Coordinates of C-alpha atoms in Angstrom, one line a residue:
M21 CA 0.0 0.0 0.0
N22 CA 1.5 3.3 -1.1
A23 CA 1.3 6.5 0.9
I24 CA -1.5 8.0 -1.1
E25 CA -3.7 4.9 -0.6
A26 CA -2.9 4.9 3.1
K27 CA -3.9 8.5 3.4
T28 CA -7.1 8.0 1.5
R29 CA -8.1 5.0 3.7
S30 CA -7.4 7.1 6.9
Y31 CA -9.6 9.9 5.6
R32 CA -12.4 7.4 4.8
G33 CA -12.0 6.0 8.3
L34 CA -13.0 9.4 9.6
R35 CA -16.6 8.9 8.5
G36 CA -17.2 6.8 11.6
W37 CA -16.2 9.8 13.8
P38 CA -18.5 12.8 13.1
P39 CA -16.3 15.9 13.5
Q40 CA -18.8 17.8 15.6
V41 CA -19.0 14.9 18.1
V42 CA -15.2 14.7 18.3
L43 CA -14.9 18.5 18.8
L44 CA -17.5 18.3 21.7
V45 CA -15.8 15.4 23.5
T46 CA -12.3 16.6 23.0
F47 CA -12.9 20.1 24.2
A48 CA -15.1 19.0 27.0
C49 CA -12.4 16.7 28.3
F50 CA -9.8 19.4 27.9
Y51 CA -11.9 22.0 29.8
F52 CA -12.6 19.6 32.7
A53 CA -8.9 18.6 32.9
I54 CA -7.7 22.2 33.2
G55 CA -10.5 23.3 35.6
P56 CA -10.3 23.8 39.4
G57 CA -12.4 20.8 40.4
N58 CA -14.2 23.1 43.0
F59 CA -15.9 26.5 43.2
F60 CA -14.6 30.1 43.3
A61 CA -17.7 32.0 44.1
V62 CA -21.0 31.9 45.9
D63 CA -22.9 32.1 42.6
E64 CA -21.6 28.7 41.7
V65 CA -22.4 27.3 45.2
M66 CA -26.0 28.5 45.2
Q67 CA -26.7 26.8 41.9
E68 CA -25.2 23.4 42.8
E69 CA -26.9 23.5 46.2
T70 CA -30.2 24.1 44.5
A71 CA -29.7 21.0 42.4
Q72 CA -28.7 19.1 45.5
A73 CA -31.8 20.2 47.3
L74 CA -34.0 18.9 44.5
I75 CA -32.3 15.6 44.6
L76 CA -32.2 15.1 48.3
R77 CA -35.4 16.8 49.5
H78 CA -37.4 17.7 46.4
T79 CA -37.3 21.3 47.6
I80 CA -35.0 24.2 46.6
D81 CA -34.1 25.7 50.0
I82 CA -30.3 26.1 50.5
P83 CA -28.1 26.8 53.6
L84 CA -27.6 30.4 54.5
M85 CA -24.8 32.0 52.5
V86 CA -23.8 35.4 51.0
D87 CA -26.3 36.6 48.4
A88 CA -28.9 34.0 49.3
R89 CA -32.4 35.4 49.5
F90 CA -34.8 35.0 52.4
G91 CA -38.1 33.5 51.3
R92 CA -40.9 31.0 51.8
A93 CA -41.2 29.5 55.2
R94 CA -38.2 31.5 56.5
N95 CA -35.8 29.6 54.4
W96 CA -33.0 30.7 52.1
Y97 CA -33.0 30.4 48.3
T98 CA -30.7 31.0 45.4
V99 CA -30.9 34.4 43.7
K100 CA -30.2 32.7 40.3
G101 CA -32.6 31.2 37.8
P102 CA -33.5 27.5 37.5
G103 CA -31.8 26.7 34.2
L104 CA -28.3 25.6 35.2
P105 CA -29.3 23.9 38.5
M106 CA -31.8 21.7 36.7
V107 CA -29.7 20.9 33.7
S108 CA -27.0 19.8 36.1
L109 CA -29.3 17.4 38.1
P110 CA -27.9 14.1 36.5
F111 CA -24.3 15.2 37.2
V112 CA -25.0 16.3 40.8
Y113 CA -26.8 13.1 41.4
F114 CA -23.8 11.1 40.1
G115 CA -21.5 13.2 42.3
L116 CA -23.6 12.5 45.4
K117 CA -23.3 8.8 44.7
L118 CA -19.6 9.2 44.4
D119 CA -19.6 11.1 47.7
D120 CA -21.4 8.3 49.4
A121 CA -19.2 5.6 47.9
L122 CA -15.8 7.4 48.5
G123 CA -16.6 9.5 51.5
S124 CA -15.5 13.0 50.5
M125 CA -15.9 14.7 53.9
N126 CA -12.1 14.5 53.9
G127 CA -11.8 16.1 50.5
G128 CA -9.8 14.7 47.7
R129 CA -7.3 15.6 44.9
L130 CA -10.1 16.3 42.5
A131 CA -12.4 18.4 44.7
G132 CA -9.7 19.7 47.0
P133 CA -9.9 20.0 50.8
P134 CA -13.2 21.0 52.4
V135 CA -13.4 24.8 52.9
G136 CA -16.1 27.3 53.7
P137 CA -17.8 28.9 56.7
T138 CA -17.4 27.0 60.0
E139 CA -21.1 26.0 60.3
Q140 CA -21.2 25.0 56.6
P141 CA -17.7 23.5 55.9
L142 CA -18.5 22.0 52.5
R143 CA -19.8 24.9 50.5
W144 CA -16.8 25.5 48.3
S145 CA -15.0 22.2 47.9
G146 CA -14.4 18.8 49.4
R147 CA -17.4 17.2 47.6
L148 CA -17.4 15.2 44.4
A149 CA -20.9 16.6 43.7
I150 CA -19.2 19.9 43.1
S151 CA -16.6 18.4 40.7
A152 CA -19.4 16.5 38.9
S153 CA -21.4 19.6 38.4
L154 CA -18.5 21.3 36.7
I155 CA -18.8 18.7 33.9
V156 CA -21.9 20.6 32.8
N157 CA -20.1 23.7 31.7
A158 CA -17.2 21.7 30.3
L159 CA -19.7 19.9 28.1
A160 CA -21.4 23.2 27.2
G161 CA -18.1 24.7 26.2
G162 CA -17.4 21.6 24.0
A163 CA -20.8 21.9 22.5
I164 CA -20.3 25.5 21.7
V165 CA -17.2 24.6 19.7
A166 CA -19.1 21.8 17.9
V167 CA -22.1 24.0 17.0
L168 CA -19.9 26.8 15.8
F169 CA -18.3 24.4 13.5
M170 CA -21.7 23.3 12.2
V171 CA -22.8 26.9 11.8
G172 CA -19.5 27.7 9.9
A173 CA -19.9 24.7 7.7
Q174 CA -23.4 25.8 6.8
L175 CA -22.3 29.3 5.9
S176 CA -19.1 28.5 4.1
P177 CA -18.1 25.7 1.7
N178 CA -14.6 25.8 3.2
R179 CA -14.8 23.2 6.0
R180 CA -11.3 23.8 7.1
A181 CA -12.0 27.5 7.7
A182 CA -15.1 26.5 9.7
L183 CA -13.1 24.1 11.8
L184 CA -10.4 26.6 12.4
M185 CA -13.0 29.2 13.5
A186 CA -14.5 26.8 15.9
I187 CA -11.2 25.9 17.4
A188 CA -10.3 29.6 17.7
A189 CA -13.5 30.1 19.7
G190 CA -12.7 27.2 21.9
L191 CA -9.1 28.1 22.7
A192 CA -8.7 31.8 22.2
T193 CA -11.9 33.3 23.7
L194 CA -13.7 33.3 27.1
V195 CA -15.5 30.1 26.0
M196 CA -12.4 28.3 27.4
S197 CA -12.1 29.9 30.8
E198 CA -15.8 30.1 31.4
A199 CA -16.1 26.3 30.7
T200 CA -14.1 25.7 33.8
H201 CA -16.6 27.5 36.1
F202 CA -20.2 26.8 37.1
Y203 CA -21.8 30.1 36.0
Q204 CA -24.8 30.3 33.7
H205 CA -23.1 32.2 30.8
E206 CA -21.8 29.1 29.0
L207 CA -25.2 27.4 28.9
D208 CA -26.9 30.6 27.9
A209 CA -24.5 31.2 25.0
L210 CA -24.7 27.6 23.8
M211 CA -28.5 27.5 23.7
V212 CA -28.8 30.9 21.8
L213 CA -26.3 29.7 19.3
L214 CA -28.1 26.4 18.9
A215 CA -31.4 28.1 18.3
F216 CA -29.7 30.1 15.5
W217 CA -28.5 26.8 13.9
F218 CA -32.0 25.3 14.1
F219 CA -33.7 28.4 12.7
S220 CA -31.2 28.6 9.8
R221 CA -32.4 25.2 8.4
E222 CA -34.0 25.7 5.0
K223 CA -35.4 22.3 4.3
T224 CA -39.2 22.4 4.1
E225 CA -39.6 19.1 5.8
E226 CA -37.6 20.3 8.8
L227 CA -39.6 23.5 9.3
D228 CA -41.8 22.3 12.1
S229 CA -39.2 20.3 14.1
A230 CA -36.6 23.1 13.6
A231 CA -39.1 25.6 15.0
L232 CA -39.9 23.4 18.1
L233 CA -36.2 22.7 18.8
G234 CA -35.1 26.2 18.2
G235 CA -37.8 27.6 20.5
A236 CA -36.8 25.0 23.1
S237 CA -33.2 26.1 22.9
L238 CA -34.3 29.7 23.5
G239 CA -36.4 28.6 26.4
V240 CA -33.4 27.0 28.1
A241 CA -31.3 30.1 27.5
I242 CA -33.9 32.3 29.2
L243 CA -34.2 29.9 32.1
A244 CA -30.4 30.0 32.5
R245 CA -30.2 33.8 32.3
P246 CA -33.2 36.1 31.8
D247 CA -30.9 38.7 30.1
A248 CA -30.9 36.3 27.2
V249 CA -34.3 37.6 26.2
P250 CA -33.2 40.5 23.9
A251 CA -30.9 38.3 21.8
S252 CA -33.5 35.5 21.8
V253 CA -36.2 37.8 20.3
I254 CA -33.9 38.7 17.5
I255 CA -32.9 35.0 16.8
W256 CA -36.6 34.1 16.9
L257 CA -37.4 36.8 14.3
Y258 CA -34.6 35.5 12.2
G259 CA -36.2 32.0 12.3
A260 CA -39.5 33.6 11.2
A261 CA -37.8 35.3 8.3
V262 CA -36.1 32.1 7.1
A263 CA -39.4 30.2 7.4
W264 CA -41.1 32.9 5.4
K265 CA -38.5 32.6 2.7
V266 CA -38.6 28.8 2.6
T267 CA -42.4 28.6 2.2
R268 CA -42.9 31.4 -0.3
E269 CA -43.5 28.9 -3.2
L270 CA -45.8 26.6 -1.1
P271 CA -49.6 26.9 -1.5
D272 CA -50.2 26.3 2.3
R273 CA -47.7 29.0 3.3
T274 CA -50.1 30.7 5.8
S275 CA -51.0 27.5 7.7
R276 CA -47.3 26.5 7.8
M277 CA -46.3 29.8 9.2
I278 CA -49.0 29.7 11.9
R279 CA -48.0 26.2 12.9
R280 CA -44.3 27.2 12.9
T281 CA -45.0 30.2 15.1
I282 CA -46.9 28.2 17.6
L283 CA -44.1 25.6 17.8
A284 CA -41.4 28.3 18.0
V285 CA -43.0 30.2 20.9
A286 CA -43.7 27.1 23.0
G287 CA -40.1 27.1 24.4
P288 CA -40.0 30.8 25.4
I289 CA -43.5 30.7 26.9
G290 CA -42.5 27.6 28.9
A291 CA -39.5 29.3 30.1
V292 CA -41.5 32.3 31.3
A293 CA -44.0 30.0 33.1
G294 CA -41.1 28.0 34.6
S295 CA -39.4 31.1 35.9
M296 CA -42.7 32.3 37.5
Y297 CA -43.2 28.9 39.1
F298 CA -39.6 29.0 40.4
N299 CA -40.4 32.4 42.0
Y300 CA -43.5 30.9 43.6
L301 CA -41.4 28.1 45.1
R302 CA -38.9 30.5 46.5
F303 CA -41.0 33.5 47.6
G304 CA -44.6 32.5 47.3
S305 CA -45.2 35.0 44.5
V306 CA -44.8 34.4 40.8
L307 CA -43.7 38.0 40.2
Q308 CA -41.1 38.3 43.0
F309 CA -37.6 37.7 41.6
G310 CA -34.4 37.0 43.5
Y311 CA -32.7 40.2 42.4
T312 CA -34.0 42.8 44.8
E313 CA -31.0 44.9 45.8
D314 CA -30.4 48.3 44.3
R315 CA -27.1 47.2 42.8
A316 CA -29.0 44.5 40.8
R317 CA -31.4 46.8 39.2
F318 CA -31.6 47.7 35.5
V319 CA -31.5 51.4 34.8
L320 CA -31.8 53.4 31.6
D321 CA -28.9 55.7 32.4
V322 CA -27.2 56.9 29.2
A323 CA -24.0 57.8 31.0
Q324 CA -23.7 54.4 32.7
I325 CA -24.6 52.6 29.5
A326 CA -21.9 54.5 27.6
K327 CA -19.4 53.8 30.3
A328 CA -20.3 50.1 30.2
I329 CA -20.0 49.9 26.4
T330 CA -16.7 51.6 26.5
G331 CA -15.5 49.2 29.2
Y332 CA -16.5 46.1 27.1
L333 CA -14.9 47.5 24.0
L334 CA -11.8 49.3 25.2
S335 CA -10.9 48.8 28.9
P336 CA -8.0 46.7 30.1
G337 CA -10.4 44.9 32.5
L338 CA -13.2 43.9 30.3
S339 CA -12.5 44.5 26.6
V340 CA -13.8 41.7 24.4
F341 CA -10.9 42.3 22.1
L342 CA -8.5 41.7 24.9
F343 CA -10.2 38.6 26.3
A344 CA -11.4 37.3 23.0
P345 CA -8.8 38.5 20.4
P346 CA -10.3 36.7 17.4
L347 CA -13.2 39.2 17.5
I348 CA -10.7 41.7 16.1
L349 CA -11.2 39.9 12.9
V350 CA -14.8 40.9 12.7
L351 CA -13.7 44.5 12.3
A352 CA -11.5 43.4 9.4
V353 CA -13.9 41.1 7.5
G354 CA -17.3 42.1 8.7
R355 CA -18.2 43.9 5.5
K356 CA -17.2 40.8 3.5
A357 CA -19.4 38.6 5.8
Y358 CA -22.3 40.9 5.3
R359 CA -22.0 40.8 1.5
R360 CA -22.1 37.0 1.6
W361 CA -24.6 36.4 4.3
P362 CA -26.6 39.6 4.8
L363 CA -29.5 38.2 6.8
E364 CA -27.3 36.0 9.1
T365 CA -24.7 38.8 9.6
T366 CA -27.4 41.3 10.5
T367 CA -29.1 38.8 12.9
L368 CA -25.9 37.8 14.7
S369 CA -24.7 41.4 15.0
L370 CA -28.1 42.7 16.3
A371 CA -28.3 39.9 18.8
A372 CA -24.8 40.6 20.1
V373 CA -25.5 44.3 20.4
A374 CA -28.9 43.7 22.0
H375 CA -27.2 41.5 24.6
L376 CA -24.5 44.2 25.2
L377 CA -27.2 46.9 25.7
M378 CA -29.0 44.6 28.2
I379 CA -25.9 44.0 30.2
A380 CA -24.9 47.7 30.0
S381 CA -28.2 48.6 31.7
N382 CA -27.4 46.5 34.7
K383 CA -25.9 48.5 37.6
T384 CA -23.4 45.6 38.2
W385 CA -22.5 45.4 34.5
S386 CA -18.8 44.7 35.3
G387 CA -19.6 41.2 36.6
D388 CA -17.8 41.7 39.9
L389 CA -16.0 38.4 40.6
S390 CA -14.8 37.6 37.1
Y391 CA -11.9 37.0 34.7
G392 CA -12.7 39.4 32.0
P393 CA -16.2 40.1 30.4
R394 CA -17.9 36.8 31.3
Y395 CA -21.3 38.6 31.0
M396 CA -20.4 39.0 27.3
V397 CA -19.9 35.3 26.5
E398 CA -23.2 35.2 24.6
S399 CA -22.2 38.1 22.4
I400 CA -18.7 36.7 21.8
V401 CA -20.1 33.3 20.7
L402 CA -22.7 35.0 18.4
L403 CA -20.0 37.1 16.7
M404 CA -17.5 34.3 16.0
P405 CA -19.2 33.0 12.8
L406 CA -18.7 36.5 11.3
T407 CA -14.9 35.9 11.4
L408 CA -15.2 33.1 8.8
P409 CA -13.9 35.1 5.9
A410 CA -10.6 35.7 7.8
F411 CA -10.2 32.0 8.5
E412 CA -10.8 31.3 4.8
I413 CA -8.0 33.6 4.0
A414 CA -5.8 32.0 6.6
V415 CA -6.4 28.5 5.3
K416 CA -5.5 29.6 1.7
R417 CA -2.5 31.4 3.1
A418 CA -3.0 34.2 0.6
P419 CA -2.0 36.8 1.4
R420 CA 0.5 35.3 3.9
R421 CA 0.4 38.5 6.0
A422 CA -3.3 38.0 6.7
A423 CA -2.8 34.3 7.6
L424 CA 0.0 35.4 10.0
A425 CA -2.4 38.0 11.6
V426 CA -5.0 35.3 12.2
A427 CA -2.5 33.0 13.7
T428 CA -1.3 35.8 16.0
V429 CA -4.7 36.6 17.4
M430 CA -5.3 33.0 18.0
F431 CA -2.0 32.6 19.9
L432 CA -2.6 35.7 21.9
G433 CA -6.1 34.7 22.8
F434 CA -4.9 31.2 23.9
M435 CA -2.2 32.7 26.2
V436 CA -4.8 35.0 27.8
Q437 CA -7.1 32.0 28.5
I438 CA -4.2 29.9 29.9
V439 CA -3.5 32.8 32.3
G440 CA -7.2 32.9 33.3
V441 CA -7.6 29.2 34.0
S442 CA -4.3 28.9 36.0
V443 CA -5.2 31.2 38.9
S444 CA -8.1 31.4 41.3
V445 CA -10.6 34.0 40.1
S446 CA -11.4 34.9 43.7
A447 CA -7.8 36.3 44.2
N448 CA -8.7 39.1 41.7
E449 CA -11.6 40.3 43.8
V450 CA -9.5 40.3 47.0
K451 CA -6.9 42.5 45.4
R452 CA -9.6 44.9 44.0
I453 CA -11.2 45.3 47.4
A454 CA -7.8 45.9 49.0
S455 CA -7.0 48.5 46.4
G456 CA -10.3 50.3 47.0
I457 CA -11.4 50.3 43.4
V458 CA -14.4 48.0 43.5
A459 CA -17.1 50.7 43.9
N460 CA -18.9 51.9 40.7
N461 CA -16.9 49.4 38.6
A462 CA -13.8 51.6 38.9
W463 CA -11.4 48.7 38.5
V464 CA -12.4 48.2 34.9
F465 CA -10.5 51.2 33.8
V466 CA -7.4 50.7 35.9
P467 CA -4.7 49.0 33.7
G468 CA -2.8 47.6 36.7
A469 CA -6.1 46.1 38.0
S470 CA -6.7 44.1 34.8
P471 CA -7.4 40.4 35.7
I472 CA -4.6 39.5 33.3
V473 CA -2.1 41.5 35.2
Y474 CA -3.3 40.2 38.6
D475 CA -3.2 36.6 37.4
L476 CA 0.2 37.0 35.8
E477 CA 1.6 38.2 39.1
D478 CA 0.2 35.2 40.9
L479 CA 1.3 32.8 38.2
A480 CA 4.9 34.2 38.4
A481 CA 4.8 33.8 42.2
R482 CA 3.2 30.4 41.9
R483 CA 0.4 31.3 44.3
N484 CA -3.4 30.9 44.1
L485 CA -3.0 28.2 41.4
S486 CA -6.4 26.6 40.7
P487 CA -6.3 23.6 38.4
W488 CA -7.0 20.3 40.1
A489 CA -4.3 18.7 37.9
F490 CA -1.7 20.2 40.2
R491 CA -3.2 18.5 43.1
A492 CA -3.5 15.2 41.2
L493 CA 0.1 15.3 40.2
A494 CA 1.3 16.1 43.7
I495 CA 0.0 12.9 45.2
P496 CA -1.0 10.0 42.9
D497 CA -4.5 8.6 43.4
L498 CA -7.7 8.1 41.4
A499 CA -7.6 11.7 40.4
L500 CA -4.3 11.2 38.6
L501 CA -5.8 8.2 36.8
L502 CA -8.7 10.4 35.7
L503 CA -6.3 13.1 34.5
I504 CA -4.4 10.5 32.4
V505 CA -7.6 9.3 30.8
L506 CA -8.7 12.8 30.0
A507 CA -5.3 13.6 28.5
A508 CA -5.5 10.5 26.4
I509 CA -8.9 11.5 25.0
V510 CA -7.7 15.0 24.3
V511 CA -4.6 13.7 22.4
F512 CA -6.6 11.2 20.4
G513 CA -9.3 13.8 19.7
G514 CA -6.7 16.3 18.7
W515 CA -5.2 13.9 16.2
L516 CA -8.6 13.2 14.7
I517 CA -9.3 17.0 14.4
F518 CA -5.9 17.3 12.6
L519 CA -6.9 14.6 10.2
Y520 CA -10.2 16.4 9.5
F521 CA -8.3 19.6 8.8
K522 CA -6.0 17.8 6.3
A523 CA -8.8 15.8 4.7
P524 CA -10.1 16.7 1.2
Q525 CA -12.9 19.3 1.3
G526 CA -15.6 16.7 0.7
E527 CA -14.5 14.5 3.6
P528 CA -16.2 13.6 6.0
A529 CA -19.8 14.3 5.3
Q530 CA -22.0 14.1 8.4
L531 CA -22.4 17.9 9.0
N532 CA -26.1 18.0 7.9
S533 CA -27.0 15.5 10.6
R534 CA -29.3 16.9 13.4
A535 CA -28.5 14.1 15.8
L536 CA -26.0 16.1 17.9
P537 CA -28.1 19.3 18.1
I538 CA -31.2 17.3 19.1
A539 CA -29.2 15.4 21.7
I540 CA -27.9 18.7 23.2
V541 CA -31.4 20.1 23.4
S542 CA -32.8 16.9 24.9
A543 CA -30.0 16.7 27.4
A544 CA -31.0 20.2 28.6
V545 CA -34.8 20.1 28.4
I546 CA -35.4 16.6 30.0
P547 CA -33.6 17.4 33.3
I548 CA -35.4 20.7 33.5
V549 CA -38.8 19.0 33.1
I550 CA -37.8 16.5 35.7
G551 CA -36.6 19.2 38.0
F552 CA -39.9 21.1 37.9
A553 CA -41.7 17.8 38.4
L554 CA -39.7 17.0 41.5
S555 CA -39.9 20.4 43.1
R556 CA -42.5 21.3 45.7
P557 CA -42.9 24.4 47.9
L558 CA -41.9 24.4 51.5
N559 CA -44.9 25.1 53.7
Q560 CA -43.7 23.7 57.1
A561 CA -43.3 26.0 60.0
P562 CA -39.5 26.7 60.7
D563 CA -39.5 24.8 64.0
A564 CA -41.1 21.7 62.4
H565 CA -38.8 21.9 59.4
A566 CA -35.7 22.1 61.6
Y567 CA -36.9 19.1 63.7
A568 CA -37.4 17.1 60.5
L569 CA -34.0 18.1 59.2
I570 CA -32.3 17.1 62.4
N571 CA -33.9 13.6 62.2
A572 CA -33.0 13.4 58.5
G573 CA -29.4 14.4 59.2
L574 CA -29.1 11.7 61.9
A575 CA -30.5 9.1 59.6
A576 CA -28.2 10.1 56.8
Q577 CA -25.2 10.2 59.2
R578 CA -25.9 6.7 60.5
A579 CA -26.3 5.4 56.9
G580 CA -22.9 6.8 55.9
H581 CA -24.3 9.6 53.7
A582 CA -21.9 12.3 55.0
V583 CA -22.7 15.0 52.5
A584 CA -26.4 14.7 52.9
A585 CA -26.1 14.8 56.7
E586 CA -23.9 17.8 56.5
E587 CA -26.4 19.5 54.3
D588 CA -29.3 18.9 56.7
Y589 CA -27.3 20.2 59.7
A590 CA -26.3 23.3 57.7
L591 CA -30.0 23.9 56.9
V592 CA -30.9 23.6 60.5
L593 CA -28.3 26.2 61.5
S594 CA -29.6 28.5 58.8
L595 CA -33.1 28.3 60.4
D596 CA -31.8 28.3 64.0
P597 CA -28.1 29.4 64.4
S598 CA -28.3 28.5 68.1
N599 CA -29.4 24.9 67.6
K600 CA -27.0 23.0 69.9
F601 CA -27.9 19.6 68.4
A602 CA -26.9 20.6 64.8
C603 CA -23.7 22.2 66.1
F604 CA -22.8 19.0 68.0
D605 CA -23.7 16.5 65.2
L606 CA -21.9 18.6 62.6
G607 CA -18.9 18.8 65.0
V608 CA -18.9 15.0 65.2
M609 CA -18.7 14.7 61.5
E610 CA -15.9 17.2 61.3
Q611 CA -14.0 15.3 64.1
D612 CA -14.4 12.0 62.2
A613 CA -13.1 13.6 59.1
G614 CA -10.0 14.8 60.9
R615 CA -10.9 18.5 60.8
I616 CA -10.3 19.0 64.4
N617 CA -10.2 22.8 64.5
E618 CA -13.6 23.0 62.9
A619 CA -15.0 20.4 65.3
I620 CA -13.7 22.4 68.3
L621 CA -15.4 25.6 67.1
L622 CA -18.7 23.8 66.6
Y623 CA -18.5 22.1 70.0
Q624 CA -17.7 25.5 71.6
E625 CA -20.7 27.0 69.9
A626 CA -23.0 24.2 71.2
L627 CA -21.6 24.8 74.7
R628 CA -22.3 28.5 74.4
Q629 CA -25.9 27.7 73.8
D630 CA -26.0 25.2 76.7
P631 CA -23.0 25.0 79.1
N632 CA -24.4 21.8 80.6
F633 CA -24.7 20.0 77.3
L634 CA -22.5 16.9 78.0
P635 CA -21.8 15.4 74.5
P636 CA -19.9 18.3 73.1
K637 CA -18.2 18.9 76.5
N638 CA -17.0 15.3 76.6
N639 CA -15.8 15.3 73.0
L640 CA -14.0 18.6 73.5
E641 CA -12.2 17.2 76.6
Y642 CA -11.2 14.2 74.6
I643 CA -9.7 16.3 71.8
M644 CA -7.8 18.5 74.2
R645 CA -6.4 15.5 76.1
T646 CA -5.5 13.3 73.1
R647 CA -4.5 15.9 70.6
F648 CA -3.0 18.7 72.7
G649 CA -2.0 17.0 75.9
F650 CA -4.3 19.0 78.2
P651 CA -5.6 17.4 81.4
N652 CA -9.3 17.0 82.0
L653 CA -10.7 20.5 81.8
H654 CA -14.0 19.6 83.4
P655 CA -13.5 17.1 86.2
R656 CA -16.6 15.4 87.4

């Protein structure tokens, strides 16, 4: 067999590996491998805790924490929407099972050591349910890359350019760093982009199903982040325009358009109804939302909006051109993209601008705890297809100067993302607060306060490093085995992607398949439906609820379900911070896990409530005698 025959056979072998599936799996494994394995911010904690509540209790109450909202039956609830917690239900369930099987009260190389407030020690890490939930955004990031490739291949006959554009989005924009967190922005961006792909389908026989699936995608985006509404409206109108064009020769055009409209609005209407029901579960009112503080309001302030837009375009702290350098190419080839795809270019541009204006109207438009403009992930993803002409030039290498420019922005973007995933995001906020530049989003315009600068300083000093891979490499265990498996998948997937790029333009040919997009929508919609079916409002009086939680915690503790028991005790302390039984029981769990200092604090709190409460007194004496060599402090 000569070299040409071998190469032809290898290209034909690619037909069994759809490129969009390979992109999704490869990038998802890559994102999870470089992620932190635990959480940075309370926003992430609240959403995972909501999913955990649905699984364990079929309610959505969570332990008291910063930014939680006081609501129904004097319990605490997430301020966020239901989209991401419900989509993550299967992964959190799997993580809880791993917690029960492996006992993660002691932490682990993947999740890291348990950290958090004394009365709620497992809010930030130490649980495999946290690590499992992070798979959601890793998959969402991989899916964004895959769908961008499909969008690019639909717009351009140059498959290599489409592949390169998708890879650039996955490696050189915030799609990469946000895929390692548990914020809603990645899911929001994916579903809006997926709706665009469905609505762009021009086959008459697919009109109804594309309308239903595209509308469902928009519904998930709205449930993930309500500020997806402006872009969703524009994408929906684009779908209507495409359908009108496709049916212009058909005699039953009117009836088809009516049917298409009904199907396409089902998802967004369902999302609005779901959001209202979620409000009812939390606050007893369908119209009461979690964002009630002044800093969370939307205001039509021209000066603020202009400042926010300037920040997102030009500032060293938030500029999309700094944190997603490939978008610079839109400025260079945008006119060419408009000449080739006027309707699509107009739609994507208007949707991105609408999202920007929505974010700019928020008093907290900078995003607070963030690495760059994470609020703008949706706009970044929507604009990436408009860079296709630049990647077509790069693939042809004519002129070479243009190809070099494309390679340069990709390299710079990748380095920016590497810096972002290497250091804990929370370290940025600590420095901003210490510098006194947090108020009124002032840090956005201070060059020395750019997240890139802060992270480079920490990276050079080797402090605040976040990837769980560092922990896995330090002490070999199952986490290291997982890292090796992920690395092997990434290497194999990268090799397949390289073969796709080198293959003749006609190979392989599975890009018109709707299997993957349908699977993505199904994987998002089904858990959401299950989540709403599971959820029920809390109507118990606080005392009765606390009593039930104490009993549930004891039962879980005796059955070896440490994380579930810890959750129950934390909820009791949220309802009644002076509950001596919850303090003692949680202290016992901390002591059994070897977290002696935390156990001492909990025992001391129980004794403050009741100095004659013997169980914590005895345990405290035992710890002081055996660990610190003190004599019996309370002789009897």
